[in-house]
Coordinates of C-alpha atoms in Angstrom, one line a residue:
M77 CA -35.7 -7.9 -67.1
S78 CA -32.8 -6.6 -69.5
E79 CA -33.0 -7.0 -73.0
P80 CA -30.4 -8.9 -75.2
A81 CA -29.2 -6.3 -77.8
R82 CA -26.9 -5.3 -80.4
L83 CA -26.0 -1.8 -80.8
S84 CA -27.9 -1.7 -84.1
D85 CA -31.3 -2.9 -82.6
I86 CA -31.3 0.2 -80.5
A87 CA -29.3 2.7 -82.1
E88 CA -32.1 4.6 -83.7
R89 CA -33.3 5.6 -79.8
Y90 CA -30.4 7.6 -79.0
E91 CA -28.4 10.3 -80.0
A92 CA -25.5 10.1 -77.9
I93 CA -23.5 7.1 -76.2
L94 CA -21.3 7.5 -72.9
C95 CA -19.3 4.6 -73.2
D96 CA -16.8 3.0 -70.7
V97 CA -13.2 1.9 -71.9
W98 CA -11.8 -0.9 -69.9
G99 CA -14.0 -4.2 -70.5
V100 CA -15.8 -2.5 -73.2
V101 CA -13.5 -1.1 -76.1
R102 CA -10.4 -2.4 -74.2
D103 CA -10.0 -5.6 -72.8
G104 CA -6.7 -4.3 -70.7
R105 CA -4.2 -5.7 -73.3
A106 CA -5.8 -4.6 -76.6
L107 CA -8.4 -2.8 -78.2
V108 CA -11.8 -4.6 -79.0
P109 CA -12.3 -4.4 -82.9
E110 CA -16.0 -5.3 -82.8
A111 CA -16.5 -2.2 -80.2
L112 CA -14.8 0.1 -82.2
D113 CA -16.8 -1.1 -85.3
A114 CA -20.0 -0.6 -83.1
L115 CA -19.1 3.1 -81.9
A116 CA -17.7 3.9 -85.9
K117 CA -21.1 2.9 -87.2
F118 CA -23.1 4.5 -84.3
R119 CA -21.2 7.9 -85.1
A120 CA -21.6 7.5 -88.9
R121 CA -25.5 7.9 -88.5
G122 CA -25.1 11.1 -86.9
G123 CA -24.7 9.8 -82.8
R124 CA -22.1 11.2 -80.7
V125 CA -19.7 9.1 -78.7
L126 CA -18.1 10.3 -75.4
L127 CA -15.9 8.0 -73.5
L128 CA -16.7 8.0 -70.0
S129 CA -13.9 6.4 -67.9
N130 CA -12.7 6.2 -64.4
S131 CA -9.4 6.4 -65.6
P132 CA -7.2 8.4 -63.3
R133 CA -5.6 9.9 -66.6
R134 CA -6.7 13.2 -67.8
A135 CA -8.8 13.1 -70.9
G136 CA -6.4 14.2 -73.4
S137 CA -3.7 11.6 -71.8
L138 CA -6.2 8.9 -72.3
L139 CA -7.3 9.9 -75.9
N140 CA -3.7 9.9 -76.9
F141 CA -3.1 6.5 -75.3
L142 CA -6.0 4.8 -77.3
A143 CA -4.5 6.6 -80.5
Q144 CA -1.7 4.8 -80.2
M145 CA -2.9 1.4 -79.4
G146 CA -5.3 1.8 -82.3
G147 CA -3.1 3.5 -84.7
F148 CA -5.7 6.1 -85.3
A149 CA -4.7 9.2 -87.2
P150 CA -6.3 12.6 -86.0
G151 CA -9.9 12.6 -86.3
E152 CA -10.2 9.0 -86.9
A153 CA -11.1 7.3 -83.8
P154 CA -14.4 6.1 -83.2
W155 CA -15.4 8.7 -80.6
D156 CA -15.7 12.4 -80.1
G157 CA -13.9 13.1 -76.8
A158 CA -13.7 11.8 -73.3
V159 CA -14.3 12.7 -69.7
T160 CA -12.4 10.7 -67.0
S161 CA -12.4 10.4 -63.2
G162 CA -9.1 11.9 -63.2
E163 CA -10.4 15.1 -65.1
A164 CA -13.1 15.2 -62.7
T165 CA -11.3 14.7 -59.3
R166 CA -9.0 17.7 -60.4
A167 CA -11.2 20.1 -58.8
V168 CA -11.6 18.2 -55.7
L169 CA -7.4 18.0 -55.3
A170 CA -7.2 21.9 -56.2
S171 CA -9.4 22.8 -53.1
L172 CA -6.9 20.8 -51.2
A173 CA -3.8 22.4 -52.5
P174 CA -1.2 22.8 -51.3
G175 CA -1.6 19.7 -49.3
P176 CA 0.4 18.2 -48.2
A177 CA -0.7 14.8 -49.7
C178 CA 0.6 11.3 -49.2
K179 CA 0.5 9.9 -53.0
L180 CA -0.6 6.5 -53.7
G181 CA -0.5 5.0 -57.1
P182 CA 2.1 4.1 -60.2
D183 CA 4.2 7.3 -61.1
W184 CA 2.6 7.3 -64.5
D185 CA -0.4 9.0 -63.0
D186 CA 1.6 11.8 -62.2
P187 CA 0.6 14.4 -65.1
L188 CA -2.9 14.4 -63.1
Y189 CA -1.4 16.6 -60.4
E190 CA 0.5 18.8 -63.0
G191 CA -0.9 22.7 -62.2
L192 CA -2.4 21.9 -59.1
G193 CA 0.2 23.3 -56.9
L194 CA 0.1 20.2 -54.7
D195 CA 2.8 19.1 -52.4
F196 CA 3.5 15.8 -51.1
A197 CA 4.8 14.0 -48.2
P198 CA 4.9 10.8 -46.4
L199 CA 1.8 9.6 -44.4
E200 CA 2.9 11.4 -41.2
H201 CA 3.2 14.8 -42.4
A202 CA 0.2 14.6 -45.0
R203 CA -3.2 16.0 -44.7
F204 CA -4.8 13.7 -46.9
I205 CA -4.5 10.7 -49.4
S206 CA -4.6 11.1 -53.0
A207 CA -5.1 7.5 -54.5
T208 CA -4.9 6.7 -58.3
G209 CA -4.2 3.0 -57.4
L210 CA -1.9 0.5 -56.2
V211 CA 1.9 1.3 -56.9
D212 CA 2.2 -2.0 -58.9
Y213 CA -1.1 -3.6 -59.3
E214 CA 0.5 -6.4 -61.1
S215 CA 2.1 -7.6 -58.3
E216 CA 0.5 -6.1 -55.2
T217 CA -2.7 -6.5 -53.5
V218 CA -5.1 -4.3 -51.2
A219 CA -3.6 -6.4 -47.8
D220 CA -0.3 -5.1 -48.5
Y221 CA -1.5 -1.6 -47.7
A222 CA -3.6 -2.7 -44.5
D223 CA -0.6 -0.9 -42.2
L224 CA -0.5 2.1 -44.2
L225 CA -4.6 2.6 -44.1
R226 CA -4.8 1.8 -40.5
E227 CA -2.3 4.5 -39.6
A228 CA -4.1 7.0 -42.1
Q229 CA -7.5 5.9 -40.3
L230 CA -6.0 6.9 -36.9
R231 CA -4.8 10.0 -38.0
R232 CA -8.4 10.9 -39.7
L233 CA -6.7 11.3 -42.9
P234 CA -9.6 11.5 -45.7
M235 CA -8.6 9.7 -48.9
V236 CA -9.2 11.1 -52.3
C237 CA -10.1 8.0 -54.8
V238 CA -9.1 9.2 -58.4
N239 CA -10.3 5.9 -59.9
P240 CA -13.6 4.3 -58.1
D241 CA -13.3 1.0 -59.9
R242 CA -12.3 -1.9 -57.6
L243 CA -11.2 -4.1 -60.5
V244 CA -9.7 -3.7 -63.8
Q245 CA -9.7 -6.5 -66.6
V246 CA -6.1 -6.9 -67.5
G247 CA -6.4 -9.8 -70.5
D248 CA -7.7 -12.6 -68.6
R249 CA -6.9 -11.4 -65.1
L250 CA -8.7 -9.1 -62.9
L251 CA -6.6 -6.4 -60.9
P252 CA -7.2 -4.2 -58.2
C253 CA -7.8 -0.5 -58.8
A254 CA -7.8 2.5 -56.4
G255 CA -11.5 1.8 -55.4
A256 CA -10.3 -1.6 -54.0
L257 CA -8.1 0.7 -51.5
A258 CA -10.9 3.1 -50.9
E259 CA -13.3 0.2 -49.9
A260 CA -11.0 -1.2 -47.4
Y261 CA -10.2 2.2 -46.1
E262 CA -13.8 3.0 -45.6
E263 CA -14.5 -0.7 -43.9
M264 CA -12.0 0.7 -41.3
G265 CA -14.1 4.0 -40.8
G266 CA -11.9 6.2 -43.1
Q267 CA -13.5 9.0 -45.2
V268 CA -13.4 8.7 -48.9
I269 CA -13.9 11.6 -51.5
Y270 CA -15.0 10.3 -54.9
A271 CA -15.8 12.2 -58.1
G272 CA -15.7 9.3 -60.8
K273 CA -18.4 6.8 -61.8
P274 CA -21.1 6.4 -60.2
H275 CA -20.8 9.6 -58.4
P276 CA -22.6 12.9 -60.2
P277 CA -19.1 15.2 -60.7
I278 CA -18.2 13.1 -63.5
Y279 CA -21.5 13.1 -65.0
T280 CA -21.8 16.9 -64.9
L281 CA -18.5 17.2 -66.8
A282 CA -20.0 14.7 -69.3
Y283 CA -23.1 16.5 -70.1
D284 CA -21.0 19.8 -70.4
R285 CA -18.9 17.9 -72.8
L286 CA -21.7 16.5 -74.9
T287 CA -23.4 19.9 -74.9
E288 CA -20.0 21.3 -76.5
I289 CA -19.9 18.3 -78.8
S290 CA -23.6 18.7 -79.9
G291 CA -23.9 22.2 -80.0
R292 CA -26.9 22.0 -77.6
V293 CA -28.1 20.0 -74.8
V294 CA -28.9 16.4 -74.9
D295 CA -31.7 14.9 -73.2
A296 CA -31.2 12.3 -70.7
D297 CA -33.7 10.1 -72.7
A298 CA -31.6 10.2 -75.6
I299 CA -28.4 9.2 -73.9
L300 CA -27.1 5.4 -73.7
A301 CA -24.7 4.4 -71.1
V302 CA -22.7 1.4 -72.1
G303 CA -20.3 -0.3 -69.5
D304 CA -19.5 -3.6 -67.6
G305 CA -19.2 -2.2 -64.0
P306 CA -22.4 -3.0 -61.9
E307 CA -21.3 -0.8 -58.9
T308 CA -19.8 2.2 -61.4
D309 CA -21.3 1.9 -65.1
V310 CA -25.0 0.7 -64.3
L311 CA -25.3 2.2 -60.8
G312 CA -24.2 5.7 -62.3
A313 CA -26.7 5.3 -65.3
Q314 CA -29.3 4.3 -62.9
Q315 CA -28.8 7.3 -60.5
E316 CA -28.6 9.5 -63.5
G317 CA -31.8 8.4 -65.0
L318 CA -30.3 7.0 -68.1
D319 CA -30.7 3.7 -70.1
C320 CA -27.6 1.3 -69.8
L321 CA -26.3 -1.5 -72.0
F322 CA -24.4 -3.5 -69.7
V323 CA -21.6 -5.5 -71.1
A324 CA -21.1 -9.1 -69.6
S325 CA -18.0 -9.9 -70.9
G326 CA -16.0 -7.5 -68.8
I327 CA -15.2 -7.7 -65.1
L328 CA -18.1 -10.4 -64.9
G329 CA -17.1 -12.1 -67.5
A330 CA -16.4 -15.4 -65.4
A331 CA -19.9 -15.5 -64.4
F332 CA -20.7 -16.1 -67.9
E333 CA -18.2 -18.5 -69.2
T334 CA -20.5 -21.4 -70.1
G335 CA -22.6 -18.6 -72.6
F336 CA -24.4 -15.4 -72.6
D337 CA -27.6 -15.5 -70.7
A338 CA -29.9 -12.4 -70.0
D339 CA -31.5 -13.9 -66.9
S340 CA -28.0 -14.6 -65.6
V341 CA -27.0 -11.2 -66.1
D342 CA -30.3 -10.1 -64.6
R343 CA -29.5 -12.0 -61.2
A344 CA -25.6 -10.9 -61.3
L345 CA -26.8 -7.3 -61.4
A346 CA -29.5 -7.8 -59.1
R347 CA -26.6 -9.0 -56.6
S348 CA -25.2 -5.5 -56.6
G349 CA -28.8 -3.6 -56.1
V350 CA -28.9 -2.6 -60.1
A351 CA -30.8 -3.1 -63.4
A352 CA -30.0 -2.4 -66.8
R353 CA -32.5 -2.0 -69.8
W354 CA -30.2 -3.8 -72.2
S355 CA -27.4 -6.3 -72.0
A356 CA -24.9 -7.8 -74.4
D357 CA -22.0 -10.4 -74.5
R358 CA -20.0 -7.8 -76.1
L359 CA -20.6 -4.6 -77.7
V360 CA -21.0 -5.2 -81.3
W361 CA -23.1 -3.4 -84.1

């Protein structure tokens, strides 16, 4: 059974936090002040905070984006760095260069591909698909891509899914991500390659980055994963042997509109075949 927890209740158990972004420190429209405060206070007592995001952005791009949102001056953000699915996936994409690849996703994700030597082409001339998301996730649905995915499957093209999240919280809406395209493609029999949460490559990068930040290896039992995604954050932590604080107000928020309840959280997570040691409505100190 998960235990309801404020970060201040459990902070002394951990040396480092791997913290999700969307649904925890950002609700899709703005940064969440309570979460920023909690992370800042954890760092003030000597803890390390590493953002661990399935964003297709590179880590530096994500950090700059969040700094602009929060108005942080250099060194003032309540985290020590970031590791992203985009960063973890670059090694996969580099191994497939020069491609050509059929690119799925908005143009703002294009910096991901810089320096990889990848060529891009229409589906009929591609060797694989690189999916960072829907081209316009505000107006499109996965169903709009059914014909393209069916054609790709007939051509036996693998898909590199740069963002394994199926949904992202944008204000009070849940919108589809590349993970939703990948799920539909797998259901058709297509091959999908992942590097982000809950898969090992992103955690390998995270541990290496934590070692750099801390100056030594941080034991797994001293790392707390924080996130709102049962099939990404919680499952990834479970597979890595990390304690997890599940944030219920993220993508599962609609299930708890009548109020936070730890037993309901446990049941919701069990439906995804996972469990978290700790749970909270929001990340607060």
